[in-house]
PDB file of C-alpha atoms and ligand atoms in Angstrom:
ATOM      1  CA  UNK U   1     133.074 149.761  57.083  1.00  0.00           C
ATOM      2  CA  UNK U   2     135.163 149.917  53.639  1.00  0.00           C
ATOM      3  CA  UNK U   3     133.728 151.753  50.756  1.00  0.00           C
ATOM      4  CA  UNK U   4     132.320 150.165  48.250  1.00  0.00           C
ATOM      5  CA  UNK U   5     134.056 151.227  44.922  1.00  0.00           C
ATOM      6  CA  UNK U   6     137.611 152.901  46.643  1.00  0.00           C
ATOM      7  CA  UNK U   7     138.074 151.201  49.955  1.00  0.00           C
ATOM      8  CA  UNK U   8     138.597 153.623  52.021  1.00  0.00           C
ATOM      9  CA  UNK U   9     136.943 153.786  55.478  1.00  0.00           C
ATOM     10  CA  UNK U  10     133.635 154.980  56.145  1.00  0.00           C
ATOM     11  CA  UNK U  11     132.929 157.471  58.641  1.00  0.00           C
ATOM     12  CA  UNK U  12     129.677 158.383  60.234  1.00  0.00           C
ATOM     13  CA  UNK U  13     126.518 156.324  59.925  1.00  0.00           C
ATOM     14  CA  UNK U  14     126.597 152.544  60.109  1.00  0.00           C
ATOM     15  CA  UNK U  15     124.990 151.906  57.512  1.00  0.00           C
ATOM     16  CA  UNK U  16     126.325 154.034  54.711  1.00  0.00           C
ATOM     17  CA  UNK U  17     128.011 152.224  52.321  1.00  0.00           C
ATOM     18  CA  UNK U  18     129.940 154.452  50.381  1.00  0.00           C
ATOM     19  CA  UNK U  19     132.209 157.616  51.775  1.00  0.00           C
ATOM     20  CA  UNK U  20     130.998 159.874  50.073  1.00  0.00           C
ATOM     21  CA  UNK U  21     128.326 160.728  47.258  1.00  0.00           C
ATOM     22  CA  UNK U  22     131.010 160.769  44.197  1.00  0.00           C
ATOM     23  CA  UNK U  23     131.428 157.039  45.010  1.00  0.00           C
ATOM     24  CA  UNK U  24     127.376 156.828  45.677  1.00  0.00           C
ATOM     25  CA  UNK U  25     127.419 158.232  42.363  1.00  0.00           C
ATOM     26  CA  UNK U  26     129.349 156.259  40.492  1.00  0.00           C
ATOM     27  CA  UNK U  27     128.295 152.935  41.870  1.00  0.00           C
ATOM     28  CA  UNK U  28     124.769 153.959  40.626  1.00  0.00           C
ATOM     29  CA  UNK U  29     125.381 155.114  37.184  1.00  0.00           C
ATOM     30  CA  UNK U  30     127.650 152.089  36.670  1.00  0.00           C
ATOM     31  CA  UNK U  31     124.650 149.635  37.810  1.00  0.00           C
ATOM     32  CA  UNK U  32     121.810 151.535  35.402  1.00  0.00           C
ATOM     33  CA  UNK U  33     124.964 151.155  32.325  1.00  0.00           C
ATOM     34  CA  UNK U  34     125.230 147.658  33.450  1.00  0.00           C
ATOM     35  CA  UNK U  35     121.429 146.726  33.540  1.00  0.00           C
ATOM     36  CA  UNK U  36     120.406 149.464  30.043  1.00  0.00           C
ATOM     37  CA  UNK U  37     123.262 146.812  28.439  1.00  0.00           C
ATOM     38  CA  UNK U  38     121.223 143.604  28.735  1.00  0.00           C
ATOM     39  CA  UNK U  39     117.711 145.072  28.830  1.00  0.00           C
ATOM     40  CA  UNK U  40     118.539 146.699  25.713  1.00  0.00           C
ATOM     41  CA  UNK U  41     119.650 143.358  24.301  1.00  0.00           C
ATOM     42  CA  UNK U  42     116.509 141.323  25.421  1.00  0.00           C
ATOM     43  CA  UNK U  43     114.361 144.290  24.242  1.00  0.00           C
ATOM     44  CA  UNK U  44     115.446 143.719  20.838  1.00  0.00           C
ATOM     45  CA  UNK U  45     115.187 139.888  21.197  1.00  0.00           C
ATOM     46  CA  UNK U  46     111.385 140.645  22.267  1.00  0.00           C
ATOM     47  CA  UNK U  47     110.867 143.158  19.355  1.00  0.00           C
ATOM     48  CA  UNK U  48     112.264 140.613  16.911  1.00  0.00           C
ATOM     49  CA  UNK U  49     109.954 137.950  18.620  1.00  0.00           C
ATOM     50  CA  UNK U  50     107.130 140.486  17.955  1.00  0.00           C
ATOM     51  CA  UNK U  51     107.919 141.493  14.218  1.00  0.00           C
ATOM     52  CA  UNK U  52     107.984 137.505  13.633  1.00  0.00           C
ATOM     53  CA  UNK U  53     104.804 136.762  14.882  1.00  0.00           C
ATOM     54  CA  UNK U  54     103.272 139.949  13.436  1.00  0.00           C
ATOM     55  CA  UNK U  55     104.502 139.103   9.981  1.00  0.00           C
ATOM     56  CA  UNK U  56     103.307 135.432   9.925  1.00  0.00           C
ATOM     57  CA  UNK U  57      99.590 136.172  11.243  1.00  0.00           C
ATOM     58  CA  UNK U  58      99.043 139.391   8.642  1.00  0.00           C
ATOM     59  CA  UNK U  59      97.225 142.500   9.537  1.00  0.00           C
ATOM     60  CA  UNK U  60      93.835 140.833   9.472  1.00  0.00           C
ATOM     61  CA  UNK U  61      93.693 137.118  11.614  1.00  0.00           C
ATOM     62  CA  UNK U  62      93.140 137.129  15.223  1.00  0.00           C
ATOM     63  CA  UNK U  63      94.955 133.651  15.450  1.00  0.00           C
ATOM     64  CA  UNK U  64      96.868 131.212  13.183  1.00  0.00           C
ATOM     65  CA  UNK U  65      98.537 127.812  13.425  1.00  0.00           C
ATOM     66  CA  UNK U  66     101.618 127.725  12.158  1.00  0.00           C
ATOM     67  CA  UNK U  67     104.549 125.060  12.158  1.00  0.00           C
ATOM     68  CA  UNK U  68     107.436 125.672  14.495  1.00  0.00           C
ATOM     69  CA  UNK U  69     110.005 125.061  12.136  1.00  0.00           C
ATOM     70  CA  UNK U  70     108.551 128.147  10.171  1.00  0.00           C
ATOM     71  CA  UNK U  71     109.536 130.292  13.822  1.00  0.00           C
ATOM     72  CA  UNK U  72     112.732 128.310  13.867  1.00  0.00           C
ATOM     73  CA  UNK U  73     113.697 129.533  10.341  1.00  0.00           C
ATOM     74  CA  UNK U  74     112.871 133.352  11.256  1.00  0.00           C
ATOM     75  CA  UNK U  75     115.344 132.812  14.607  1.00  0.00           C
ATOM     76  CA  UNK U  76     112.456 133.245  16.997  1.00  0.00           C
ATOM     77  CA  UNK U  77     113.669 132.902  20.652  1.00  0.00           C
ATOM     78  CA  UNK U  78     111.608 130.692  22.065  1.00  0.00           C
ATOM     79  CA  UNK U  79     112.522 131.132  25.827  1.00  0.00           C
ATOM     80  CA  UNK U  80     111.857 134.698  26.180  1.00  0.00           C
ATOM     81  CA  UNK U  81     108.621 136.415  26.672  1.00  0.00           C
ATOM     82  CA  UNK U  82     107.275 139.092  28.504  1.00  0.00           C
ATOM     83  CA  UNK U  83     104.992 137.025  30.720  1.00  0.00           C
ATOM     84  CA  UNK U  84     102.511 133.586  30.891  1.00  0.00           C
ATOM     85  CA  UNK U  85      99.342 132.555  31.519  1.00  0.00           C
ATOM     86  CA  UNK U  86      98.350 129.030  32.007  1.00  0.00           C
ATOM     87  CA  UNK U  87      94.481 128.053  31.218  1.00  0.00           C
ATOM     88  CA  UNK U  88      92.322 126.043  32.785  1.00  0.00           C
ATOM     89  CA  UNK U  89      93.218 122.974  30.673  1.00  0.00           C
ATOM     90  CA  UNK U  90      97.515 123.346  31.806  1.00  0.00           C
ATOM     91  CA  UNK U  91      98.169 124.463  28.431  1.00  0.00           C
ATOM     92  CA  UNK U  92     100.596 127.465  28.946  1.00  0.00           C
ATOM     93  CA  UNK U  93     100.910 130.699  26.323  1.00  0.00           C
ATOM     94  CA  UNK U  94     103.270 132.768  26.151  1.00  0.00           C
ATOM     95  CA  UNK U  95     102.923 136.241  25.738  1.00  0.00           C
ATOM     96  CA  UNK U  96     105.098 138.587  23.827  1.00  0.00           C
ATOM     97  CA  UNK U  97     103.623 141.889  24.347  1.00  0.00           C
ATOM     98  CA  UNK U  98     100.340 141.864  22.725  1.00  0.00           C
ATOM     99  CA  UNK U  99     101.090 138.317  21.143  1.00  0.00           C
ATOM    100  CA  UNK U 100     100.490 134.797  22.467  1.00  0.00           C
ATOM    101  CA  UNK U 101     101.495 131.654  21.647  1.00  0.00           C
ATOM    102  CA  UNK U 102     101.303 128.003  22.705  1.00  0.00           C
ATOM    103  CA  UNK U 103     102.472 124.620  22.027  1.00  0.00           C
ATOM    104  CA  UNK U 104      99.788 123.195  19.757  1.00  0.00           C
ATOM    105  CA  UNK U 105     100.926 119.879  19.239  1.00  0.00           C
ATOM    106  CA  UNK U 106     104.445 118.775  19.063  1.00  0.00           C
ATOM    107  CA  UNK U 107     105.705 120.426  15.548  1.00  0.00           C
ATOM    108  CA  UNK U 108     102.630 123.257  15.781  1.00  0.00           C
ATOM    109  CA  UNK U 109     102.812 126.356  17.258  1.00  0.00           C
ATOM    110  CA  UNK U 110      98.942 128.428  17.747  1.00  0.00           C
ATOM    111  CA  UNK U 111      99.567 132.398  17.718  1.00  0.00           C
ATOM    112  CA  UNK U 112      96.719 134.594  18.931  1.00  0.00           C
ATOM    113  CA  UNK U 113      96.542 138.375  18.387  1.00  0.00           C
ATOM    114  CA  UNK U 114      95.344 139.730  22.089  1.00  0.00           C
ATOM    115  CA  UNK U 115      93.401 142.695  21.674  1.00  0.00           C
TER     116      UNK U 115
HETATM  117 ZN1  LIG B   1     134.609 155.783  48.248  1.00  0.00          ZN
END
């Protein structure tokens, strides 16, 4: 076996994958830097998401309609969410932490609080 990050030959077990554990090391760190890049990037997508949704319902309503091209203007991103649930009836919402939404009709969005 050839390790992973310098290529030089492993010795001993058969299934290490590294020779030793400065190149276990830095394989690791380099994987959590890679993956802290783009979570940190979709976080912020999500918080954005949230702040957008919080600011058109108010303190006070549990759930509004709203048009999408009012989410559109603000730059929500649609596609992500932090999970789904789909009801009884097939109509899907999409959560975004403690947020939902779902396609109303065709131009209206429905956002429910969840408390
Ligand atoms: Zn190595």
């Amino acid at each position: 076996m050839i390790c992973k990050i310098c290529n030089k030959k492993i010795t001993g077990r058969k299934d290490k994958l590294f020779c030793s554990v400065k190149c276990k090391n830095y394989y690791h760190v380099n994987l959590r830097k890679a993956t802290a890049v783009v979570v940190k990037e979709l976080d912020n997508i999500l918080h954005r998401n949230r702040s957008i949704l919080l600011e058109i319902m108010g303190k006070r309503k549990i759930q509004c309609r709203v048009s999408r091209m009012v989410l559109e203007k603000k730059h929500f991103v649609f596609k992500y969410h932090t999970h789904q649930h789909t009801n009884n009836k097939g109509k899907i919402y999409y959560y975004v932490y403690d947020f939902a939404w779902m396609e109303f009709s065709n131009d209206e969005i429905l956002i429910i609080k969840k408390t």
